[in-house]
mmCIF file of C-alpha atoms in Angstrom:
data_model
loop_
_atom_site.group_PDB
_atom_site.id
_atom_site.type_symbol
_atom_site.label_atom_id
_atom_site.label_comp_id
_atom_site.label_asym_id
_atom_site.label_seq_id
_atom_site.Cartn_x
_atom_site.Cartn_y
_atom_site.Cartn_z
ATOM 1 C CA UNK O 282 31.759 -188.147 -15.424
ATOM 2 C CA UNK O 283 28.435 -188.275 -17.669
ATOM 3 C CA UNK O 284 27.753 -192.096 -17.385
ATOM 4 C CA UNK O 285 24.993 -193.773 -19.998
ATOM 5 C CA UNK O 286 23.202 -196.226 -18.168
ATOM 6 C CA UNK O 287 20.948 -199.062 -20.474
ATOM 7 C CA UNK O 288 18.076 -200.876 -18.531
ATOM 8 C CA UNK O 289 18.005 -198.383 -16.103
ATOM 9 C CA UNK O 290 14.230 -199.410 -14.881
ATOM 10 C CA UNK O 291 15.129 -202.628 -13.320
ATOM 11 C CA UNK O 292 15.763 -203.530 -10.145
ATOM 12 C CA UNK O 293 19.910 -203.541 -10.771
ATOM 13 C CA UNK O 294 19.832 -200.613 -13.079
ATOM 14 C CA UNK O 295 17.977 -198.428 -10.637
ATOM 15 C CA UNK O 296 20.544 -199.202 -8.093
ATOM 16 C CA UNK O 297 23.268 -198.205 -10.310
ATOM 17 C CA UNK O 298 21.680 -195.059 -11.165
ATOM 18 C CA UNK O 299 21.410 -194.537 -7.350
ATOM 19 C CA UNK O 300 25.116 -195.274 -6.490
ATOM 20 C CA UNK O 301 26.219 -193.199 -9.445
ATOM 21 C CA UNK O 302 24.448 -190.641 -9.037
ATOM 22 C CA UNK O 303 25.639 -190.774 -4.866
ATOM 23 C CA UNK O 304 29.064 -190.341 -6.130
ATOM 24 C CA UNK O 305 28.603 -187.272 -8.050
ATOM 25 C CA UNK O 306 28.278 -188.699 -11.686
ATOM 26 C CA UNK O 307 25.738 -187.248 -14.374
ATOM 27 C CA UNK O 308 23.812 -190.087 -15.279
ATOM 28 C CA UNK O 309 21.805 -190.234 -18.771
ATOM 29 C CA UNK O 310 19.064 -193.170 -18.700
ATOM 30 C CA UNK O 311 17.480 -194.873 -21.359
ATOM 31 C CA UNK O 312 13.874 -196.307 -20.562
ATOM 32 C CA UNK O 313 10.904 -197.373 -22.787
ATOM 33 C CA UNK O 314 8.595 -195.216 -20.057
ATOM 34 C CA UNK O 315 10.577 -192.160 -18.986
ATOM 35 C CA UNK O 316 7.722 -191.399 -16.257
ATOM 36 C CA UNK O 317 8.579 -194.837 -14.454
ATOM 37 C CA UNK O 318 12.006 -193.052 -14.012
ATOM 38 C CA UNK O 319 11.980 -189.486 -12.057
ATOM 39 C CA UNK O 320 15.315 -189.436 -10.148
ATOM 40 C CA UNK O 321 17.352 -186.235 -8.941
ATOM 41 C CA UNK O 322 20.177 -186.322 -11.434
ATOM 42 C CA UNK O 323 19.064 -188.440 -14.004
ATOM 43 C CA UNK O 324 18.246 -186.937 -17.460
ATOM 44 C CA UNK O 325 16.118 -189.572 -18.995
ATOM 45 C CA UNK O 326 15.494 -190.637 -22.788
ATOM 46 C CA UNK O 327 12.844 -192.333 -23.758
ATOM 47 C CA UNK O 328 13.526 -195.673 -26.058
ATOM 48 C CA UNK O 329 14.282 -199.200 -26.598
ATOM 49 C CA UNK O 330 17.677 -200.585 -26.611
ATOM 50 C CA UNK O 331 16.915 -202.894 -29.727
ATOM 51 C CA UNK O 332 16.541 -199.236 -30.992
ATOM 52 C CA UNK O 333 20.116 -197.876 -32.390
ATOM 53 C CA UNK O 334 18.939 -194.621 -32.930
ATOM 54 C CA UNK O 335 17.526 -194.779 -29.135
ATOM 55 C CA UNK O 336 20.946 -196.181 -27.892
ATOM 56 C CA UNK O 337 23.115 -193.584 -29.613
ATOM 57 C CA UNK O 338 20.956 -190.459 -28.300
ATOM 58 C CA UNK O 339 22.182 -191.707 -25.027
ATOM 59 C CA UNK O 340 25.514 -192.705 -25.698
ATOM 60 C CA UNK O 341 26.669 -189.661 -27.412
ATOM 61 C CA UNK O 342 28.615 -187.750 -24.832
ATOM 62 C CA UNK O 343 29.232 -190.438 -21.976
ATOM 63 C CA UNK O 344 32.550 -191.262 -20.756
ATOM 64 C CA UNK O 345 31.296 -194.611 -20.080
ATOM 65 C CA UNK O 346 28.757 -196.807 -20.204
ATOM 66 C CA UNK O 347 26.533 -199.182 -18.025
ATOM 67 C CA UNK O 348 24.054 -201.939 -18.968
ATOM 68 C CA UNK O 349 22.189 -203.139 -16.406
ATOM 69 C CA UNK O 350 19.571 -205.035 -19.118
ATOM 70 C CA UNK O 351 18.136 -208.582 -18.045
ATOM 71 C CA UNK O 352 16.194 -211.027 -20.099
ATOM 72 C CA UNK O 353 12.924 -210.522 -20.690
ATOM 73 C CA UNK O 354 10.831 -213.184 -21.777
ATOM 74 C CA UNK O 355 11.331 -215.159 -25.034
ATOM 75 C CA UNK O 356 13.436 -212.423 -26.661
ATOM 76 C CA UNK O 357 16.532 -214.951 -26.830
ATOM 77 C CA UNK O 358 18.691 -212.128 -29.305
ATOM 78 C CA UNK O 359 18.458 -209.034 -26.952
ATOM 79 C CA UNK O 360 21.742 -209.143 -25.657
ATOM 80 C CA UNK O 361 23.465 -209.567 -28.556
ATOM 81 C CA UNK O 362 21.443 -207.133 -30.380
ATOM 82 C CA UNK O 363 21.855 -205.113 -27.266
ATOM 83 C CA UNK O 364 25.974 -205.221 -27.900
ATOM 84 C CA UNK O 365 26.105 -204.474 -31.353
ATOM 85 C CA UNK O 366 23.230 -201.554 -31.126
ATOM 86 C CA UNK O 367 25.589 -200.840 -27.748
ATOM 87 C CA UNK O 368 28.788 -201.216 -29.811
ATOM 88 C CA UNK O 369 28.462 -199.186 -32.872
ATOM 89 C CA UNK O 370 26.684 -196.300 -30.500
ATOM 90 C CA UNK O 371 29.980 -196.160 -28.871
ATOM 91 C CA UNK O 372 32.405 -195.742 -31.798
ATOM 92 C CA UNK O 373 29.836 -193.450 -33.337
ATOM 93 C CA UNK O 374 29.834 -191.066 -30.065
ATOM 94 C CA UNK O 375 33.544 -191.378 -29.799
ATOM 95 C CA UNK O 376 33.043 -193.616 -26.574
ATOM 96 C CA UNK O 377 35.264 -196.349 -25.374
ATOM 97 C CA UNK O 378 34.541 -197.716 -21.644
ATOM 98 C CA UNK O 379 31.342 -200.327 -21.595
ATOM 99 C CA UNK O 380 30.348 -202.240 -18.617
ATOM 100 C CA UNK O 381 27.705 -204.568 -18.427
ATOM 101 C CA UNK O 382 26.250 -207.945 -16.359
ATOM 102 C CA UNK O 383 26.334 -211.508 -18.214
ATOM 103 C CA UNK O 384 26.279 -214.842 -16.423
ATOM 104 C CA UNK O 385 28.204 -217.368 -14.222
ATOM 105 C CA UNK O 386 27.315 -219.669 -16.843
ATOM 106 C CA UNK O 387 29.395 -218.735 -19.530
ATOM 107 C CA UNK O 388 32.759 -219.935 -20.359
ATOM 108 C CA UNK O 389 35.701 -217.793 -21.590
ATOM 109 C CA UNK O 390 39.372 -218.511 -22.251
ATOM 110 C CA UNK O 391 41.695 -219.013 -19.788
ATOM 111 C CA UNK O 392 38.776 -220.052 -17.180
ATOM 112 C CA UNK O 393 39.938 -222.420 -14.602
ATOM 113 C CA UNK O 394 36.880 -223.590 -13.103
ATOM 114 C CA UNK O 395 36.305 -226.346 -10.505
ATOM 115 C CA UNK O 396 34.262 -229.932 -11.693
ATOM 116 C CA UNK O 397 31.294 -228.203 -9.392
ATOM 117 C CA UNK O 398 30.922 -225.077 -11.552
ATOM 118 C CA UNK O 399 31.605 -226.958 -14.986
ATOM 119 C CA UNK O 400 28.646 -229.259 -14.065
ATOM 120 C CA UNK O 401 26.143 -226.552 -12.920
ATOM 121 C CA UNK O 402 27.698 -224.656 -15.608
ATOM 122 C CA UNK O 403 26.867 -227.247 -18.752
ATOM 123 C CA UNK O 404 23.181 -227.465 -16.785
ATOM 124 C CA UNK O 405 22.720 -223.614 -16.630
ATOM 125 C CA UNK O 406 23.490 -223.728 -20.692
ATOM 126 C CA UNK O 407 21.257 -226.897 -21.203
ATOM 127 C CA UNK O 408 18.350 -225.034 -19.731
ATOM 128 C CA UNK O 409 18.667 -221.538 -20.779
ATOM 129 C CA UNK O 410 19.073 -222.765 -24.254
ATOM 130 C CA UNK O 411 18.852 -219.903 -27.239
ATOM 131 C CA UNK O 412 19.441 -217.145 -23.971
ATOM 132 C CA UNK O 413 22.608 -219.202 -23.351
ATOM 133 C CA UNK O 414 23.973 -218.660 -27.082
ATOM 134 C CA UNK O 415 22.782 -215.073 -26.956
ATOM 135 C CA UNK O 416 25.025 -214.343 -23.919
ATOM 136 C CA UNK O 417 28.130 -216.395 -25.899
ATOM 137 C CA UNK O 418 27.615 -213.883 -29.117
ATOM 138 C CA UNK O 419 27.248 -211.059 -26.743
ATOM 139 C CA UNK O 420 30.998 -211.996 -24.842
ATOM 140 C CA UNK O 421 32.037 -212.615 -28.624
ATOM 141 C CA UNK O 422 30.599 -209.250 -30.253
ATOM 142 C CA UNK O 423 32.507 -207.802 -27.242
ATOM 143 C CA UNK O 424 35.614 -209.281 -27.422
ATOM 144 C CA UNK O 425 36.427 -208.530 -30.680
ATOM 145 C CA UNK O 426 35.612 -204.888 -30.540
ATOM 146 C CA UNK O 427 38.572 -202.496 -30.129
ATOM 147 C CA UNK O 428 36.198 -200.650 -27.085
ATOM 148 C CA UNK O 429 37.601 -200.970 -23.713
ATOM 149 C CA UNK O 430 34.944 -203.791 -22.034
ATOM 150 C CA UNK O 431 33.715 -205.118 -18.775
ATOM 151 C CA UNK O 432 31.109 -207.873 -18.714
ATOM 152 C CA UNK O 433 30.862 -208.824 -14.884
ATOM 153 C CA UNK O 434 29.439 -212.611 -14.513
ATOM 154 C CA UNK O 435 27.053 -213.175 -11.608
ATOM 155 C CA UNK O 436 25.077 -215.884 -10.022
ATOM 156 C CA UNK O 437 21.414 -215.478 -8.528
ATOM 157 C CA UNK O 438 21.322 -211.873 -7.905
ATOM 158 C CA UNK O 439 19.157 -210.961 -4.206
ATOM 159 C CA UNK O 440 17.950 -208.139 -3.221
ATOM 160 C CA UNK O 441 18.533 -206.012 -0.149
ATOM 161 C CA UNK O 442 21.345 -203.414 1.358
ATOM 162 C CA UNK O 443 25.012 -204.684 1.921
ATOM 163 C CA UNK O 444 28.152 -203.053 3.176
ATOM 164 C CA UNK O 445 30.205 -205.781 2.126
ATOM 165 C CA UNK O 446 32.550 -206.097 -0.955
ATOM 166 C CA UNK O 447 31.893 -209.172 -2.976
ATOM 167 C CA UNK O 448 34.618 -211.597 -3.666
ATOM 168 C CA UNK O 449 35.946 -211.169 -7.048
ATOM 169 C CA UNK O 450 38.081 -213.295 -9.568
ATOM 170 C CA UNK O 451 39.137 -213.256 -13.388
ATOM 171 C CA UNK O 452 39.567 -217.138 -13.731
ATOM 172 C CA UNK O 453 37.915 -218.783 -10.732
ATOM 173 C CA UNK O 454 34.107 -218.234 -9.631
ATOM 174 C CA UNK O 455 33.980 -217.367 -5.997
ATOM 175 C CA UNK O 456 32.044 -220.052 -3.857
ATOM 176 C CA UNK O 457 29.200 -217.964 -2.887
ATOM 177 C CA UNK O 458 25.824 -218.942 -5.120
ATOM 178 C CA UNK O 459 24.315 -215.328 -4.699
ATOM 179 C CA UNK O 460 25.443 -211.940 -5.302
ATOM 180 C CA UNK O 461 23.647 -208.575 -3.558
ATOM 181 C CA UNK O 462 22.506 -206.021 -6.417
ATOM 182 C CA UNK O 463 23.771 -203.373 -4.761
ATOM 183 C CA UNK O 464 26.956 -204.789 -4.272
ATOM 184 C CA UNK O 465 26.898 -205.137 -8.172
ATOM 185 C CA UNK O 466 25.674 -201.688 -8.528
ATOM 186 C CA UNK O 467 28.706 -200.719 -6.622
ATOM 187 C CA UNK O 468 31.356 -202.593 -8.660
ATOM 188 C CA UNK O 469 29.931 -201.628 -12.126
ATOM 189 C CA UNK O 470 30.149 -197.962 -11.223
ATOM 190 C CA UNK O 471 33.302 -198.680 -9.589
ATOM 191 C CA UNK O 472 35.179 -200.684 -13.017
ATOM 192 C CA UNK O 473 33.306 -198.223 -15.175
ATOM 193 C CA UNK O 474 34.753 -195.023 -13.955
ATOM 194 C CA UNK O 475 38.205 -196.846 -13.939
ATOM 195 C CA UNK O 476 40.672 -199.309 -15.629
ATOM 196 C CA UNK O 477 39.668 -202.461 -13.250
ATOM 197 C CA UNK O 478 38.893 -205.581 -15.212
ATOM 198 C CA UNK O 479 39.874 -203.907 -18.861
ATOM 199 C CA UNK O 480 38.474 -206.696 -21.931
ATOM 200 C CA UNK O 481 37.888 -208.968 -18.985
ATOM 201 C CA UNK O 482 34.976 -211.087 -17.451
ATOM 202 C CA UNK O 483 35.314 -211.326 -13.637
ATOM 203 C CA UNK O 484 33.134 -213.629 -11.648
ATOM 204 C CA UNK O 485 31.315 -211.659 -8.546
ATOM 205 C CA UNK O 486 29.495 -212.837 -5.866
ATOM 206 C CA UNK O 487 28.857 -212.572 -2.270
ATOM 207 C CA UNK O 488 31.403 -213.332 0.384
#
């Protein structure tokens, strides 16, 4: 599968080009310095994601794709600029599987989480404050698209090499506080080049 992976410089988005590209999928990267980003594989484009234009060139003939963007800085609107560049890319290129990374933080219907996670919940909103609404409008944006959509919700993400699954749940985050990247590496190749989690937002974390 040709797989379109967004923030593909970081420290997650690396690791998913790694596992993709492990499991025999073509991988097309988008990064603002394509010489940061020389891996066997990979065919990189150079660009911004607040770029459509950028977004599209490397959307256009995936089967799916990955964002593996953080936040960076004070730019409190990049991820929902990120899902509507992302978005209209998609039904452009004739493209209907998206996965991406928001946070444990956010709520969705049909949650059923615990007093502990409401309360660190409410205090992870309080002080992420315009990043927090951006990650609400991004769910939203992708919620009410007709595109087929993963956004997997994670605590602190750590470094370092794991062989074991993380515990995942629709409704219910998993106790664990921390989740491995390249456990999450693994799981958004794995629900991109499938039909897990389908216009869903699991929780992930480590066991």
């Amino acid at each position: 599968m040709n797989i379109a992976v967004l923030g593909a410089t970081g420290r997650t988005g690396r690791l998913v080009l790694r596992e993709a590209t492990e499991r025999g999928h073509q991988v097309i990267a988008l990064a603002r310095n394509g010489a940061s980003l020389i891996e066997d594989g990979v065919i990189v484009h150079e660009g911004d994601v607040r770029d459509l234009d950028a977004v599209t060139r490397v959307v256009e003939g995936a089967g799916a794709v990955i964002s593996a963007v953080g936040a960076r800085g004070r730019d409190s609107n990049l991820h929902t600029l990120l899902a509507q560049h992302t978005a209209t890319a998609m039904r452009t290129s004739g493209v209907t599987r998206f996965v991406g990374i928001s946070v444990g933080g956010l709520d969705v219907p049909g949650d059923q989480k615990g007093l502990r996670d409401r309360v660190i919940g409410a205090l992870a909103r309080t002080l992420a404050g315009k990043a927090s609404e951006d990650r609400k409008r991004e769910y939203e944006i992708w919620r009410d698209s007709e595109l087929r959509w993963t956004l997997v919700r994670v605590p602190r993400l750590t470094d370092g090499e794991t062989n074991t699954a993380p515990v995942i749940s629709v409704e219910t985050p998993p106790r664990g506080i921390t989740l491995h990247r390249a456990a999450l590496a693994g799981l958004l190749v794995d629900c991109a080049t499938s039909a897990k989690f389908i216009d869903q937002a699991p929780f992930a974390a480590n066991n």
